């Protein structure tokens, strides 16, 4: 999950989407930062020994001590499991030998306890290795996510912004949704999109489009030129994957490209490639902006020669543009009903106009989407809110020592 501008209210009522069981277990077995995983097997060992000592000879449960290293293998480390395996054997010998010969469980149960301890240590080693591999994969996925969806500094490009990304693939933690802000000559560009399909192929296509957007947005002076570069890049990517013989050679992407001109503080330009239209959310309410009339990126060859349709729209004071992918509008509850985004937002803004602020807006939509779907997302979900920062001009990002003349 990513929050580009800092959430107003953390999502504490739901588990963080994409967090692994390893991390959950590690948090549950810690008290004030210290591990207490050794407590349950120790209590079980003591309880079995005490109960066996205080019952009659006809009721011997000392062989149950084989459960101790088994439980330790599930929640402790390898060395702790080995210690509990040894303690179980020693405790078994001490308690069993304290009884008269006719009541002793004898060698067979001793072999059971010893063998169970050895197997528990081996099982723990396999478990720990798997958890380390999982944590490594999560680190790789997190690095990939930050490479594709780079962190955006506060006020980047003269825009206040906030974002939340929820990947449907909880292991990968990154999918085909993408978004970014890029300062350019005389304006700031904003992009959000959704690559068709899932998996690494969708991530690859999203990375290709974002790379082109960042370069084109830095150099190109017009929205139409940036849009054309994105279309060309998607077509090239499709041809490349087709030449490799891959089955995703027909992949496309919906996208929404915005431009915030520096000389018009109340205007925004837009090219919509078949994406969900944005919502203008302000103290006065919620209004949807016009639908797009362009084909998705990668399908431009179906309408050759058609120019990019650039729309220019006015924004009211304090209005924030809410951009989102279909993971929001297509989330369903248990009865199959879609999430009523516009209705919920209108109600929230009427109750508290501050909901229109980017951080609060993203937090509200994120909470509402997860609440409506019960935390079960059927698709990657991106929520991105942007508006002009008060007192800052757009299009004045870092120049990196380049000359645009």
mmCIF file of C-alpha atoms in Angstrom:
data_model
loop_
_atom_site.group_PDB
_atom_site.id
_atom_site.type_symbol
_atom_site.label_atom_id
_atom_site.label_comp_id
_atom_site.label_asym_id
_atom_site.label_seq_id
_atom_site.Cartn_x
_atom_site.Cartn_y
_atom_site.Cartn_z
ATOM 1 C CA UNK A 1 0.000 0.000 0.000
ATOM 2 C CA UNK A 2 1.286 3.436 -0.827
ATOM 3 C CA UNK A 3 0.240 6.793 0.448
ATOM 4 C CA UNK A 4 1.918 9.447 -1.601
ATOM 5 C CA UNK A 5 1.017 12.374 0.566
ATOM 6 C CA UNK A 6 0.379 10.831 3.937
ATOM 7 C CA UNK A 7 -3.045 9.567 4.961
ATOM 8 C CA UNK A 8 -5.205 11.619 7.297
ATOM 9 C CA UNK A 9 -6.538 8.568 9.055
ATOM 10 C CA UNK A 10 -4.604 5.276 8.996
ATOM 11 C CA UNK A 11 -6.471 2.176 7.929
ATOM 12 C CA UNK A 12 -6.406 0.453 11.308
ATOM 13 C CA UNK A 13 -9.694 -1.369 10.973
ATOM 14 C CA UNK A 14 -8.369 -3.637 8.252
ATOM 15 C CA UNK A 15 -5.132 -5.627 7.919
ATOM 16 C CA UNK A 16 -2.624 -4.080 5.569
ATOM 17 C CA UNK A 17 -3.279 -5.567 2.162
ATOM 18 C CA UNK A 18 -0.336 -7.657 1.054
ATOM 19 C CA UNK A 19 1.293 -8.284 4.421
ATOM 20 C CA UNK A 20 2.461 -11.865 4.819
ATOM 21 C CA UNK A 21 1.643 -14.399 7.507
ATOM 22 C CA UNK A 22 5.266 -14.327 8.611
ATOM 23 C CA UNK A 23 4.987 -10.700 9.651
ATOM 24 C CA UNK A 24 1.622 -11.246 11.348
ATOM 25 C CA UNK A 25 3.027 -14.131 13.402
ATOM 26 C CA UNK A 26 6.129 -12.157 14.308
ATOM 27 C CA UNK A 27 4.037 -9.265 15.578
ATOM 28 C CA UNK A 28 1.641 -11.482 17.553
ATOM 29 C CA UNK A 29 4.523 -13.239 19.363
ATOM 30 C CA UNK A 30 6.207 -10.057 20.544
ATOM 31 C CA UNK A 31 5.567 -8.053 23.697
ATOM 32 C CA UNK A 32 7.177 -4.617 23.910
ATOM 33 C CA UNK A 33 9.514 -5.575 21.104
ATOM 34 C CA UNK A 34 10.700 -8.808 22.721
ATOM 35 C CA UNK A 35 9.926 -12.275 21.392
ATOM 36 C CA UNK A 36 7.730 -14.473 23.599
ATOM 37 C CA UNK A 37 7.496 -17.379 21.150
ATOM 38 C CA UNK A 38 9.245 -19.619 23.685
ATOM 39 C CA UNK A 39 6.499 -19.194 26.285
ATOM 40 C CA UNK A 40 3.797 -21.555 24.848
ATOM 41 C CA UNK A 41 6.083 -24.634 24.441
ATOM 42 C CA UNK A 42 7.645 -24.013 27.863
ATOM 43 C CA UNK A 43 4.247 -23.801 29.541
ATOM 44 C CA UNK A 44 3.137 -26.980 27.776
ATOM 45 C CA UNK A 45 6.285 -28.844 28.887
ATOM 46 C CA UNK A 46 5.785 -27.805 32.500
ATOM 47 C CA UNK A 47 2.048 -28.588 32.410
ATOM 48 C CA UNK A 48 2.581 -32.117 31.027
ATOM 49 C CA UNK A 49 5.282 -32.885 33.610
ATOM 50 C CA UNK A 50 3.179 -31.544 36.518
ATOM 51 C CA UNK A 51 0.003 -33.344 35.447
ATOM 52 C CA UNK A 52 1.860 -36.625 34.920
ATOM 53 C CA UNK A 53 3.534 -36.295 38.349
ATOM 54 C CA UNK A 54 0.237 -35.646 40.135
ATOM 55 C CA UNK A 55 -1.848 -38.422 38.553
ATOM 56 C CA UNK A 56 -1.996 -42.136 39.277
ATOM 57 C CA UNK A 57 0.271 -44.689 37.648
ATOM 58 C CA UNK A 58 -2.581 -45.918 35.474
ATOM 59 C CA UNK A 59 -2.822 -42.465 33.872
ATOM 60 C CA UNK A 60 0.560 -41.559 32.347
ATOM 61 C CA UNK A 61 0.723 -38.646 29.881
ATOM 62 C CA UNK A 62 4.480 -38.000 29.896
ATOM 63 C CA UNK A 63 4.726 -39.254 26.313
ATOM 64 C CA UNK A 64 2.584 -36.265 25.311
ATOM 65 C CA UNK A 65 5.727 -34.212 25.812
ATOM 66 C CA UNK A 66 6.506 -35.000 22.160
ATOM 67 C CA UNK A 67 4.078 -32.142 21.384
ATOM 68 C CA UNK A 68 6.468 -29.579 22.890
ATOM 69 C CA UNK A 69 9.147 -29.567 20.144
ATOM 70 C CA UNK A 70 6.374 -29.835 17.557
ATOM 71 C CA UNK A 71 4.777 -26.593 18.767
ATOM 72 C CA UNK A 72 8.180 -24.965 19.055
ATOM 73 C CA UNK A 73 8.911 -25.896 15.425
ATOM 74 C CA UNK A 74 5.853 -23.924 14.342
ATOM 75 C CA UNK A 75 6.603 -20.666 16.169
ATOM 76 C CA UNK A 76 10.248 -20.619 17.319
ATOM 77 C CA UNK A 77 13.628 -20.658 15.640
ATOM 78 C CA UNK A 78 15.782 -23.697 14.935
ATOM 79 C CA UNK A 79 17.991 -23.324 18.014
ATOM 80 C CA UNK A 80 15.018 -22.810 20.324
ATOM 81 C CA UNK A 81 13.357 -25.890 18.851
ATOM 82 C CA UNK A 82 16.537 -27.920 19.401
ATOM 83 C CA UNK A 83 16.641 -26.756 23.034
ATOM 84 C CA UNK A 84 13.019 -27.767 23.584
ATOM 85 C CA UNK A 85 13.659 -31.137 21.925
ATOM 86 C CA UNK A 86 16.535 -31.765 24.342
ATOM 87 C CA UNK A 87 14.499 -30.516 27.325
ATOM 88 C CA UNK A 88 11.662 -32.844 26.347
ATOM 89 C CA UNK A 89 13.974 -35.869 26.309
ATOM 90 C CA UNK A 90 15.567 -34.932 29.642
ATOM 91 C CA UNK A 91 12.197 -34.206 31.263
ATOM 92 C CA UNK A 92 10.813 -37.489 29.968
ATOM 93 C CA UNK A 93 13.720 -39.454 31.466
ATOM 94 C CA UNK A 94 13.492 -37.689 34.834
ATOM 95 C CA UNK A 95 9.716 -37.975 35.227
ATOM 96 C CA UNK A 96 9.396 -41.499 33.883
ATOM 97 C CA UNK A 97 12.261 -42.872 36.009
ATOM 98 C CA UNK A 98 10.685 -41.377 39.144
ATOM 99 C CA UNK A 99 7.847 -43.914 38.927
ATOM 100 C CA UNK A 100 8.038 -47.566 39.975
ATOM 101 C CA UNK A 101 9.063 -49.922 37.206
ATOM 102 C CA UNK A 102 5.555 -51.309 36.625
ATOM 103 C CA UNK A 103 4.229 -47.796 35.862
ATOM 104 C CA UNK A 104 7.026 -46.602 33.567
ATOM 105 C CA UNK A 105 6.199 -45.984 29.894
ATOM 106 C CA UNK A 106 9.625 -47.290 28.963
ATOM 107 C CA UNK A 107 11.839 -47.343 25.892
ATOM 108 C CA UNK A 108 9.141 -47.240 23.172
ATOM 109 C CA UNK A 109 7.843 -43.848 24.312
ATOM 110 C CA UNK A 110 11.398 -42.611 24.820
ATOM 111 C CA UNK A 111 12.102 -43.416 21.151
ATOM 112 C CA UNK A 112 8.891 -41.585 20.235
ATOM 113 C CA UNK A 113 9.917 -38.433 22.145
ATOM 114 C CA UNK A 114 13.480 -38.476 20.791
ATOM 115 C CA UNK A 115 12.384 -39.078 17.204
ATOM 116 C CA UNK A 116 9.690 -36.413 17.486
ATOM 117 C CA UNK A 117 12.275 -33.897 18.673
ATOM 118 C CA UNK A 118 14.622 -34.637 15.758
ATOM 119 C CA UNK A 119 11.810 -34.368 13.218
ATOM 120 C CA UNK A 120 10.629 -31.119 14.827
ATOM 121 C CA UNK A 121 14.086 -29.563 14.445
ATOM 122 C CA UNK A 122 14.214 -30.580 10.770
ATOM 123 C CA UNK A 123 10.707 -29.255 10.156
ATOM 124 C CA UNK A 124 11.612 -25.974 11.841
ATOM 125 C CA UNK A 125 14.674 -25.597 9.621
ATOM 126 C CA UNK A 126 12.525 -26.075 6.517
ATOM 127 C CA UNK A 127 9.955 -23.581 7.833
ATOM 128 C CA UNK A 128 12.561 -20.922 8.634
ATOM 129 C CA UNK A 129 14.171 -21.316 5.217
ATOM 130 C CA UNK A 130 10.787 -20.884 3.555
ATOM 131 C CA UNK A 131 10.034 -17.788 5.617
ATOM 132 C CA UNK A 132 13.383 -16.262 4.711
ATOM 133 C CA UNK A 133 12.681 -16.945 1.060
ATOM 134 C CA UNK A 134 9.249 -15.332 1.430
ATOM 135 C CA UNK A 135 10.704 -12.249 3.114
ATOM 136 C CA UNK A 136 13.299 -11.982 0.348
ATOM 137 C CA UNK A 137 10.546 -12.172 -2.267
ATOM 138 C CA UNK A 138 8.622 -9.470 -0.439
ATOM 139 C CA UNK A 139 11.717 -7.275 -0.439
ATOM 140 C CA UNK A 140 12.098 -7.829 -4.188
ATOM 141 C CA UNK A 141 8.417 -7.047 -4.718
ATOM 142 C CA UNK A 142 8.704 -3.884 -2.620
ATOM 143 C CA UNK A 143 11.751 -2.772 -4.600
ATOM 144 C CA UNK A 144 9.877 -3.445 -7.835
ATOM 145 C CA UNK A 145 6.893 -1.472 -6.585
ATOM 146 C CA UNK A 146 9.066 1.509 -5.688
ATOM 147 C CA UNK A 147 10.782 1.313 -9.064
ATOM 148 C CA UNK A 148 7.537 1.246 -11.016
ATOM 149 C CA UNK A 149 5.562 3.495 -8.668
ATOM 150 C CA UNK A 150 8.234 5.853 -7.444
ATOM 151 C CA UNK A 151 7.609 7.811 -4.229
ATOM 152 C CA UNK A 152 6.376 11.332 -4.958
ATOM 153 C CA UNK A 153 7.682 14.197 -2.805
ATOM 154 C CA UNK A 154 5.097 16.472 -1.166
ATOM 155 C CA UNK A 155 4.095 19.315 -3.469
ATOM 156 C CA UNK A 156 5.851 17.681 -6.432
ATOM 157 C CA UNK A 157 5.296 19.706 -9.606
ATOM 158 C CA UNK A 158 3.244 22.288 -7.707
ATOM 159 C CA UNK A 159 0.523 19.758 -6.854
ATOM 160 C CA UNK A 160 -0.839 18.514 -3.572
ATOM 161 C CA UNK A 161 -1.334 14.790 -3.981
ATOM 162 C CA UNK A 162 -1.992 11.541 -2.210
ATOM 163 C CA UNK A 163 -2.235 7.974 -3.473
ATOM 164 C CA UNK A 164 -3.139 4.499 -2.317
ATOM 165 C CA UNK A 165 -2.258 1.365 -4.276
ATOM 166 C CA UNK A 166 -3.742 -2.018 -3.373
ATOM 167 C CA UNK A 167 -2.507 -4.962 -5.426
ATOM 168 C CA UNK A 168 -4.959 -7.827 -5.884
ATOM 169 C CA UNK A 169 -1.973 -10.212 -5.936
ATOM 170 C CA UNK A 170 -1.022 -10.021 -2.265
ATOM 171 C CA UNK A 171 2.272 -11.819 -2.828
ATOM 172 C CA UNK A 172 3.451 -9.681 -5.722
ATOM 173 C CA UNK A 173 2.283 -6.411 -4.108
ATOM 174 C CA UNK A 174 2.436 -4.750 -7.516
ATOM 175 C CA UNK A 175 0.326 -5.212 -10.618
ATOM 176 C CA UNK A 176 -0.780 -3.474 -13.789
ATOM 177 C CA UNK A 177 -2.024 -0.203 -12.276
ATOM 178 C CA UNK A 178 0.297 2.802 -12.543
ATOM 179 C CA UNK A 179 0.348 6.499 -11.746
ATOM 180 C CA UNK A 180 2.867 9.338 -11.671
ATOM 181 C CA UNK A 181 3.451 13.086 -11.732
ATOM 182 C CA UNK A 182 6.013 14.688 -14.020
ATOM 183 C CA UNK A 183 6.862 18.413 -14.143
ATOM 184 C CA UNK A 184 7.359 19.610 -17.694
ATOM 185 C CA UNK A 185 7.902 22.800 -19.672
ATOM 186 C CA UNK A 186 5.190 25.236 -18.639
ATOM 187 C CA UNK A 187 2.951 22.671 -16.958
ATOM 188 C CA UNK A 188 2.804 19.564 -14.816
ATOM 189 C CA UNK A 189 1.631 16.234 -16.211
ATOM 190 C CA UNK A 190 -0.309 13.598 -14.308
ATOM 191 C CA UNK A 191 -0.839 10.026 -15.499
ATOM 192 C CA UNK A 192 -2.900 7.143 -14.199
ATOM 193 C CA UNK A 193 -3.586 3.895 -16.028
ATOM 194 C CA UNK A 194 -4.474 0.233 -15.869
ATOM 195 C CA UNK A 195 -2.783 -2.403 -18.026
ATOM 196 C CA UNK A 196 -5.077 -5.175 -19.238
ATOM 197 C CA UNK A 197 -4.388 -8.498 -17.573
ATOM 198 C CA UNK A 198 -2.314 -9.439 -14.559
ATOM 199 C CA UNK A 199 1.069 -10.844 -13.673
ATOM 200 C CA UNK A 200 4.597 -9.831 -14.561
ATOM 201 C CA UNK A 201 3.604 -9.043 -18.140
ATOM 202 C CA UNK A 202 1.261 -6.309 -16.903
ATOM 203 C CA UNK A 203 3.964 -4.944 -14.603
ATOM 204 C CA UNK A 204 6.403 -4.870 -17.534
ATOM 205 C CA UNK A 205 3.955 -2.927 -19.705
ATOM 206 C CA UNK A 206 3.225 -0.473 -16.881
ATOM 207 C CA UNK A 207 6.946 0.139 -16.366
ATOM 208 C CA UNK A 208 7.424 0.782 -20.097
ATOM 209 C CA UNK A 209 4.608 3.351 -20.161
ATOM 210 C CA UNK A 210 5.820 5.111 -17.024
ATOM 211 C CA UNK A 211 9.351 5.378 -18.387
ATOM 212 C CA UNK A 212 8.063 6.978 -21.574
ATOM 213 C CA UNK A 213 5.768 9.308 -19.634
ATOM 214 C CA UNK A 214 8.608 10.569 -17.464
ATOM 215 C CA UNK A 215 10.855 11.311 -20.426
ATOM 216 C CA UNK A 216 8.165 12.725 -22.706
ATOM 217 C CA UNK A 217 6.628 14.790 -19.899
ATOM 218 C CA UNK A 218 9.999 16.331 -19.135
ATOM 219 C CA UNK A 219 10.653 17.419 -22.728
ATOM 220 C CA UNK A 220 7.357 17.720 -24.625
ATOM 221 C CA UNK A 221 5.474 21.054 -24.464
ATOM 222 C CA UNK A 222 1.970 19.803 -25.327
ATOM 223 C CA UNK A 223 -0.430 17.225 -23.931
ATOM 224 C CA UNK A 224 -1.109 15.823 -27.380
ATOM 225 C CA UNK A 225 2.601 15.149 -27.919
ATOM 226 C CA UNK A 226 2.912 13.261 -24.626
ATOM 227 C CA UNK A 227 -0.223 11.269 -25.463
ATOM 228 C CA UNK A 228 1.182 10.345 -28.867
ATOM 229 C CA UNK A 229 4.428 9.164 -27.296
ATOM 230 C CA UNK A 230 2.498 6.918 -24.912
ATOM 231 C CA UNK A 231 0.497 5.387 -27.758
ATOM 232 C CA UNK A 232 3.670 4.751 -29.767
ATOM 233 C CA UNK A 233 5.377 3.169 -26.771
ATOM 234 C CA UNK A 234 2.510 0.779 -26.142
ATOM 235 C CA UNK A 235 2.477 -0.281 -29.791
ATOM 236 C CA UNK A 236 6.234 -0.885 -29.722
ATOM 237 C CA UNK A 237 5.908 -2.903 -26.539
ATOM 238 C CA UNK A 238 3.197 -5.068 -28.101
ATOM 239 C CA UNK A 239 5.300 -5.700 -31.205
ATOM 240 C CA UNK A 240 8.259 -6.651 -29.038
ATOM 241 C CA UNK A 241 6.308 -9.159 -26.937
ATOM 242 C CA UNK A 242 4.745 -10.601 -30.086
ATOM 243 C CA UNK A 243 8.183 -11.035 -31.675
ATOM 244 C CA UNK A 244 9.261 -12.926 -28.546
ATOM 245 C CA UNK A 245 6.398 -15.330 -29.112
ATOM 246 C CA UNK A 246 4.640 -14.429 -25.884
ATOM 247 C CA UNK A 247 0.911 -14.863 -25.463
ATOM 248 C CA UNK A 248 0.355 -11.314 -24.181
ATOM 249 C CA UNK A 249 1.134 -9.650 -27.507
ATOM 250 C CA UNK A 250 -2.384 -8.187 -27.675
ATOM 251 C CA UNK A 251 -2.123 -6.371 -24.329
ATOM 252 C CA UNK A 252 -3.491 -2.820 -24.057
ATOM 253 C CA UNK A 253 -3.884 -0.212 -21.316
ATOM 254 C CA UNK A 254 -6.483 2.336 -20.349
ATOM 255 C CA UNK A 255 -4.971 5.630 -19.245
ATOM 256 C CA UNK A 256 -5.856 9.151 -18.210
ATOM 257 C CA UNK A 257 -3.379 11.940 -18.982
ATOM 258 C CA UNK A 258 -3.780 15.343 -17.364
ATOM 259 C CA UNK A 259 -1.954 18.613 -17.823
ATOM 260 C CA UNK A 260 -1.969 21.485 -15.333
ATOM 261 C CA UNK A 261 -0.879 24.631 -17.246
ATOM 262 C CA UNK A 262 1.199 27.111 -15.282
ATOM 263 C CA UNK A 263 -0.571 30.092 -16.899
ATOM 264 C CA UNK A 264 -4.133 28.971 -16.037
ATOM 265 C CA UNK A 265 -4.540 28.186 -12.365
ATOM 266 C CA UNK A 266 -8.182 27.104 -12.688
ATOM 267 C CA UNK A 267 -7.833 24.889 -15.772
ATOM 268 C CA UNK A 268 -6.832 21.337 -16.513
ATOM 269 C CA UNK A 269 -6.275 19.565 -19.834
ATOM 270 C CA UNK A 270 -7.153 15.910 -20.319
ATOM 271 C CA UNK A 271 -6.731 13.058 -22.773
ATOM 272 C CA UNK A 272 -8.661 9.936 -21.832
ATOM 273 C CA UNK A 273 -7.656 6.583 -23.327
ATOM 274 C CA UNK A 274 -10.762 4.623 -22.346
ATOM 275 C CA UNK A 275 -10.129 5.104 -18.620
ATOM 276 C CA UNK A 276 -12.522 5.779 -15.773
ATOM 277 C CA UNK A 277 -13.343 9.532 -15.922
ATOM 278 C CA UNK A 278 -12.063 11.534 -12.950
ATOM 279 C CA UNK A 279 -14.253 13.152 -10.332
ATOM 280 C CA UNK A 280 -13.924 16.795 -9.297
ATOM 281 C CA UNK A 281 -14.481 16.825 -5.549
ATOM 282 C CA UNK A 282 -14.826 20.112 -3.719
ATOM 283 C CA UNK A 283 -16.648 21.763 -0.832
ATOM 284 C CA UNK A 284 -19.621 22.228 -3.156
ATOM 285 C CA UNK A 285 -19.996 18.539 -3.962
ATOM 286 C CA UNK A 286 -18.902 15.917 -6.472
ATOM 287 C CA UNK A 287 -19.103 16.186 -10.253
ATOM 288 C CA UNK A 288 -17.831 13.719 -12.860
ATOM 289 C CA UNK A 289 -15.701 15.068 -15.692
ATOM 290 C CA UNK A 290 -16.513 14.057 -19.312
ATOM 291 C CA UNK A 291 -15.994 10.519 -20.540
ATOM 292 C CA UNK A 292 -13.039 9.841 -22.807
ATOM 293 C CA UNK A 293 -13.413 9.330 -26.542
ATOM 294 C CA UNK A 294 -10.060 7.689 -27.261
ATOM 295 C CA UNK A 295 -9.294 3.998 -27.632
ATOM 296 C CA UNK A 296 -7.050 2.434 -24.989
ATOM 297 C CA UNK A 297 -3.304 2.634 -25.467
ATOM 298 C CA UNK A 298 -2.149 -0.056 -27.871
ATOM 299 C CA UNK A 299 -5.377 -0.048 -29.898
ATOM 300 C CA UNK A 300 -4.718 3.186 -31.764
ATOM 301 C CA UNK A 301 -4.069 1.242 -34.979
ATOM 302 C CA UNK A 302 -7.796 0.516 -35.105
ATOM 303 C CA UNK A 303 -8.418 4.233 -35.733
ATOM 304 C CA UNK A 304 -5.385 5.441 -37.737
ATOM 305 C CA UNK A 305 -4.916 9.147 -38.314
ATOM 306 C CA UNK A 306 -7.321 10.171 -35.590
ATOM 307 C CA UNK A 307 -5.841 13.105 -33.625
ATOM 308 C CA UNK A 308 -5.616 13.052 -29.861
ATOM 309 C CA UNK A 309 -8.721 14.696 -28.399
ATOM 310 C CA UNK A 310 -7.500 17.181 -25.784
ATOM 311 C CA UNK A 311 -10.209 18.533 -23.520
ATOM 312 C CA UNK A 312 -9.787 21.666 -21.433
ATOM 313 C CA UNK A 313 -11.922 22.035 -18.334
ATOM 314 C CA UNK A 314 -12.315 24.559 -15.560
ATOM 315 C CA UNK A 315 -11.919 23.636 -11.912
ATOM 316 C CA UNK A 316 -13.653 25.383 -9.056
ATOM 317 C CA UNK A 317 -11.945 26.774 -5.949
ATOM 318 C CA UNK A 318 -10.732 24.020 -3.662
ATOM 319 C CA UNK A 319 -11.653 21.211 -6.057
ATOM 320 C CA UNK A 320 -9.524 18.072 -6.043
ATOM 321 C CA UNK A 321 -9.349 15.678 -8.959
ATOM 322 C CA UNK A 322 -9.941 12.097 -7.862
ATOM 323 C CA UNK A 323 -8.397 9.577 -10.248
ATOM 324 C CA UNK A 324 -8.983 5.863 -9.792
ATOM 325 C CA UNK A 325 -8.916 2.530 -11.567
ATOM 326 C CA UNK A 326 -11.834 0.149 -12.005
ATOM 327 C CA UNK A 327 -10.784 -1.756 -8.897
ATOM 328 C CA UNK A 328 -12.724 0.937 -6.989
ATOM 329 C CA UNK A 329 -15.941 1.094 -9.018
ATOM 330 C CA UNK A 330 -16.069 -2.655 -9.644
ATOM 331 C CA UNK A 331 -15.550 -3.757 -6.039
ATOM 332 C CA UNK A 332 -18.562 -5.753 -4.847
ATOM 333 C CA UNK A 333 -20.072 -6.562 -1.498
ATOM 334 C CA UNK A 334 -21.417 -9.954 -0.444
ATOM 335 C CA UNK A 335 -24.652 -9.355 -2.352
ATOM 336 C CA UNK A 336 -22.807 -8.480 -5.588
ATOM 337 C CA UNK A 337 -23.551 -4.733 -5.431
ATOM 338 C CA UNK A 338 -20.961 -2.331 -6.822
ATOM 339 C CA UNK A 339 -19.388 0.302 -4.601
ATOM 340 C CA UNK A 340 -21.462 3.547 -4.918
ATOM 341 C CA UNK A 341 -18.442 5.845 -5.122
ATOM 342 C CA UNK A 342 -20.161 9.092 -6.169
ATOM 343 C CA UNK A 343 -22.989 8.708 -3.653
ATOM 344 C CA UNK A 344 -20.629 7.929 -0.795
ATOM 345 C CA UNK A 345 -18.337 10.829 -1.663
ATOM 346 C CA UNK A 346 -21.215 13.300 -1.956
ATOM 347 C CA UNK A 347 -22.465 12.258 1.466
ATOM 348 C CA UNK A 348 -18.997 12.537 3.005
ATOM 349 C CA UNK A 349 -18.280 15.973 1.511
ATOM 350 C CA UNK A 350 -21.666 17.273 2.646
ATOM 351 C CA UNK A 351 -20.899 16.102 6.185
ATOM 352 C CA UNK A 352 -17.324 17.434 6.193
ATOM 353 C CA UNK A 353 -16.032 19.653 3.346
ATOM 354 C CA UNK A 354 -12.451 18.866 4.408
ATOM 355 C CA UNK A 355 -12.952 15.424 2.857
ATOM 356 C CA UNK A 356 -12.054 17.091 -0.463
ATOM 357 C CA UNK A 357 -8.437 17.475 0.685
ATOM 358 C CA UNK A 358 -6.241 14.938 -1.195
ATOM 359 C CA UNK A 359 -5.063 12.984 1.855
ATOM 360 C CA UNK A 360 -8.503 12.754 3.424
ATOM 361 C CA UNK A 361 -10.114 11.978 0.087
ATOM 362 C CA UNK A 362 -7.817 9.056 -0.673
ATOM 363 C CA UNK A 363 -8.165 7.683 2.865
ATOM 364 C CA UNK A 364 -11.959 7.879 2.649
ATOM 365 C CA UNK A 365 -12.188 6.107 -0.714
ATOM 366 C CA UNK A 366 -9.627 3.485 0.316
ATOM 367 C CA UNK A 367 -11.509 2.742 3.544
ATOM 368 C CA UNK A 368 -14.838 2.660 1.735
ATOM 369 C CA UNK A 369 -13.604 0.318 -0.998
ATOM 370 C CA UNK A 370 -12.153 -2.195 1.467
ATOM 371 C CA UNK A 371 -15.163 -1.934 3.737
ATOM 372 C CA UNK A 372 -17.564 -2.512 0.849
ATOM 373 C CA UNK A 373 -15.631 -5.513 -0.477
ATOM 374 C CA UNK A 374 -14.835 -6.924 2.942
ATOM 375 C CA UNK A 375 -11.127 -6.574 2.154
ATOM 376 C CA UNK A 376 -11.337 -8.974 -0.818
ATOM 377 C CA UNK A 377 -10.212 -7.132 -3.950
ATOM 378 C CA UNK A 378 -10.873 -8.717 -7.302
ATOM 379 C CA UNK A 379 -8.542 -6.376 -9.185
ATOM 380 C CA UNK A 380 -5.642 -4.029 -8.578
ATOM 381 C CA UNK A 381 -6.953 -0.805 -7.084
ATOM 382 C CA UNK A 382 -5.404 2.645 -7.369
ATOM 383 C CA UNK A 383 -6.741 5.847 -5.814
ATOM 384 C CA UNK A 384 -4.937 9.055 -6.716
ATOM 385 C CA UNK A 385 -5.968 12.595 -5.743
ATOM 386 C CA UNK A 386 -4.298 15.769 -7.039
ATOM 387 C CA UNK A 387 -4.942 19.487 -6.908
ATOM 388 C CA UNK A 388 -2.890 22.625 -7.290
ATOM 389 C CA UNK A 389 -0.877 23.512 -4.226
ATOM 390 C CA UNK A 390 -1.672 26.934 -2.847
ATOM 391 C CA UNK A 391 1.032 29.433 -3.696
ATOM 392 C CA UNK A 392 2.994 27.092 -5.965
ATOM 393 C CA UNK A 393 3.312 27.226 -9.717
ATOM 394 C CA UNK A 394 3.059 24.045 -11.760
ATOM 395 C CA UNK A 395 5.616 22.951 -14.299
ATOM 396 C CA UNK A 396 8.616 23.968 -12.204
ATOM 397 C CA UNK A 397 10.121 20.635 -11.345
ATOM 398 C CA UNK A 398 13.811 19.772 -11.143
ATOM 399 C CA UNK A 399 15.799 20.440 -14.313
ATOM 400 C CA UNK A 400 18.662 18.000 -13.634
ATOM 401 C CA UNK A 401 21.077 20.353 -15.385
ATOM 402 C CA UNK A 402 19.433 20.025 -18.823
ATOM 403 C CA UNK A 403 18.689 22.836 -21.226
ATOM 404 C CA UNK A 404 15.363 22.639 -23.092
ATOM 405 C CA UNK A 405 16.183 25.299 -25.668
#
